């Protein structure tokens, strides 16, 4: 039995666009947009050479799994919003997987999290 979400051998990435913005925590994200409302999803990255972490768009093999999940539309309606100053409401990949009751990605030692719901 798997305890973590694993990368599938074959995947597509039809949903979600990479959005470049001027947010204080990240420069790029994966944006799911319906009409004028949008929800930005970010994932933390790590550079082992410099020991630095940063937030950016999610892995492309996760986009369709999130968007096609039966509970995604409800979560999107609850958390999405209009663009303000070039930034959409944001959620981390762990927060969205937890909300959708999906198996999480394996947690790394270097990962951090946000204390609040709104990023």
Tab-separated table of C-alpha atoms in Angstrom:
chain	number	residue	atom	x	y	z
A	1	UNK	CA	0.000	0.000	0.000
A	2	UNK	CA	1.321	3.428	-0.927
A	3	UNK	CA	1.414	6.078	1.774
A	4	UNK	CA	2.582	8.883	-0.523
A	5	UNK	CA	1.557	10.158	-3.902
A	6	UNK	CA	3.994	8.806	-6.476
A	7	UNK	CA	4.865	10.181	-9.884
A	8	UNK	CA	3.023	8.174	-12.546
A	9	UNK	CA	4.952	6.630	-15.438
A	10	UNK	CA	2.677	8.353	-17.984
A	11	UNK	CA	1.054	11.704	-17.338
A	12	UNK	CA	-0.349	14.727	-19.112
A	13	UNK	CA	-0.333	18.360	-18.064
A	14	UNK	CA	-3.331	19.924	-19.763
A	15	UNK	CA	-4.619	22.060	-16.888
A	16	UNK	CA	-3.024	24.920	-15.033
A	17	UNK	CA	-0.732	27.568	-16.472
A	18	UNK	CA	2.589	28.849	-15.214
A	19	UNK	CA	1.988	32.376	-13.944
A	20	UNK	CA	4.834	34.838	-13.394
A	21	UNK	CA	4.052	37.431	-10.727
A	22	UNK	CA	5.528	39.773	-8.125
A	23	UNK	CA	4.505	37.997	-4.908
A	24	UNK	CA	6.754	38.422	-1.841
A	25	UNK	CA	7.106	34.633	-1.342
A	26	UNK	CA	7.447	33.402	-4.943
A	27	UNK	CA	8.052	34.551	-8.534
A	28	UNK	CA	6.135	31.843	-10.405
A	29	UNK	CA	3.236	29.528	-9.629
A	30	UNK	CA	0.789	27.155	-11.291
A	31	UNK	CA	-2.433	29.059	-11.879
A	32	UNK	CA	-5.814	27.379	-12.184
A	33	UNK	CA	-8.250	29.891	-13.626
A	34	UNK	CA	-11.996	29.825	-14.273
A	35	UNK	CA	-13.407	33.038	-15.665
A	36	UNK	CA	-11.887	35.963	-13.781
A	37	UNK	CA	-11.224	33.920	-10.619
A	38	UNK	CA	-7.953	32.097	-10.082
A	39	UNK	CA	-6.070	29.962	-7.564
A	40	UNK	CA	-2.269	29.890	-7.487
A	41	UNK	CA	-0.581	26.679	-6.299
A	42	UNK	CA	3.087	26.646	-5.229
A	43	UNK	CA	5.621	23.969	-4.301
A	44	UNK	CA	8.874	24.342	-2.386
A	45	UNK	CA	12.174	23.549	-4.126
A	46	UNK	CA	15.683	22.932	-2.791
A	47	UNK	CA	19.160	23.435	-4.235
A	48	UNK	CA	21.513	20.988	-2.523
A	49	UNK	CA	24.642	22.870	-3.626
A	50	UNK	CA	23.710	26.215	-2.079
A	51	UNK	CA	21.309	24.810	0.558
A	52	UNK	CA	18.650	27.323	-0.505
A	53	UNK	CA	14.911	26.789	-0.790
A	54	UNK	CA	12.365	28.719	-2.828
A	55	UNK	CA	8.726	28.468	-3.861
A	56	UNK	CA	7.690	28.034	-7.492
A	57	UNK	CA	5.182	26.274	-9.754
A	58	UNK	CA	4.173	22.691	-8.982
A	59	UNK	CA	5.462	19.632	-10.838
A	60	UNK	CA	3.632	19.202	-14.167
A	61	UNK	CA	2.636	15.623	-13.338
A	62	UNK	CA	0.449	16.917	-10.477
A	63	UNK	CA	-1.683	19.440	-12.378
A	64	UNK	CA	-4.207	17.093	-13.991
A	65	UNK	CA	-4.582	14.983	-10.836
A	66	UNK	CA	-5.526	18.093	-8.882
A	67	UNK	CA	-7.794	19.677	-11.476
A	68	UNK	CA	-9.692	16.473	-12.289
A	69	UNK	CA	-10.224	15.542	-8.622
A	70	UNK	CA	-13.968	15.399	-7.763
A	71	UNK	CA	-13.585	17.892	-4.879
A	72	UNK	CA	-11.421	20.407	-6.776
A	73	UNK	CA	-14.322	22.613	-7.952
A	74	UNK	CA	-15.631	22.992	-4.392
A	75	UNK	CA	-12.161	23.868	-3.090
A	76	UNK	CA	-11.616	26.246	-6.006
A	77	UNK	CA	-14.895	28.072	-5.315
A	78	UNK	CA	-13.966	28.390	-1.639
A	79	UNK	CA	-10.329	29.522	-1.981
A	80	UNK	CA	-10.048	31.280	-5.375
A	81	UNK	CA	-10.487	34.970	-5.996
A	82	UNK	CA	-9.932	37.909	-8.285
A	83	UNK	CA	-6.445	39.085	-9.176
A	84	UNK	CA	-5.242	41.877	-6.856
A	85	UNK	CA	-2.046	43.708	-7.809
A	86	UNK	CA	-1.128	40.882	-10.203
A	87	UNK	CA	-1.439	38.183	-7.505
A	88	UNK	CA	-4.152	35.549	-7.111
A	89	UNK	CA	-5.042	33.793	-3.828
A	90	UNK	CA	-2.361	31.173	-3.161
A	91	UNK	CA	-2.255	27.678	-1.667
A	92	UNK	CA	0.674	25.286	-1.260
A	93	UNK	CA	0.724	21.833	-2.827
A	94	UNK	CA	0.527	20.225	0.624
A	95	UNK	CA	-2.473	22.351	1.631
A	96	UNK	CA	-4.395	21.479	-1.529
A	97	UNK	CA	-3.570	17.765	-1.346
A	98	UNK	CA	-4.641	17.714	2.296
A	99	UNK	CA	-7.901	19.548	1.475
A	100	UNK	CA	-8.676	17.137	-1.379
A	101	UNK	CA	-7.835	14.117	0.832
A	102	UNK	CA	-5.127	12.969	-1.596
A	103	UNK	CA	-2.076	11.046	-0.485
A	104	UNK	CA	0.679	13.624	0.181
A	105	UNK	CA	4.060	13.941	-1.443
A	106	UNK	CA	6.907	12.567	0.704
A	107	UNK	CA	8.025	15.282	3.132
A	108	UNK	CA	11.662	16.307	2.935
A	109	UNK	CA	13.756	17.446	5.909
A	110	UNK	CA	14.327	20.884	4.391
A	111	UNK	CA	10.640	21.698	3.816
A	112	UNK	CA	8.954	24.547	5.625
A	113	UNK	CA	5.304	25.530	5.759
A	114	UNK	CA	3.120	28.609	6.101
A	115	UNK	CA	1.407	29.118	9.464
A	116	UNK	CA	-1.689	30.745	8.031
A	117	UNK	CA	-4.327	29.804	5.512
A	118	UNK	CA	-3.725	32.884	3.347
A	119	UNK	CA	-0.328	33.239	1.702
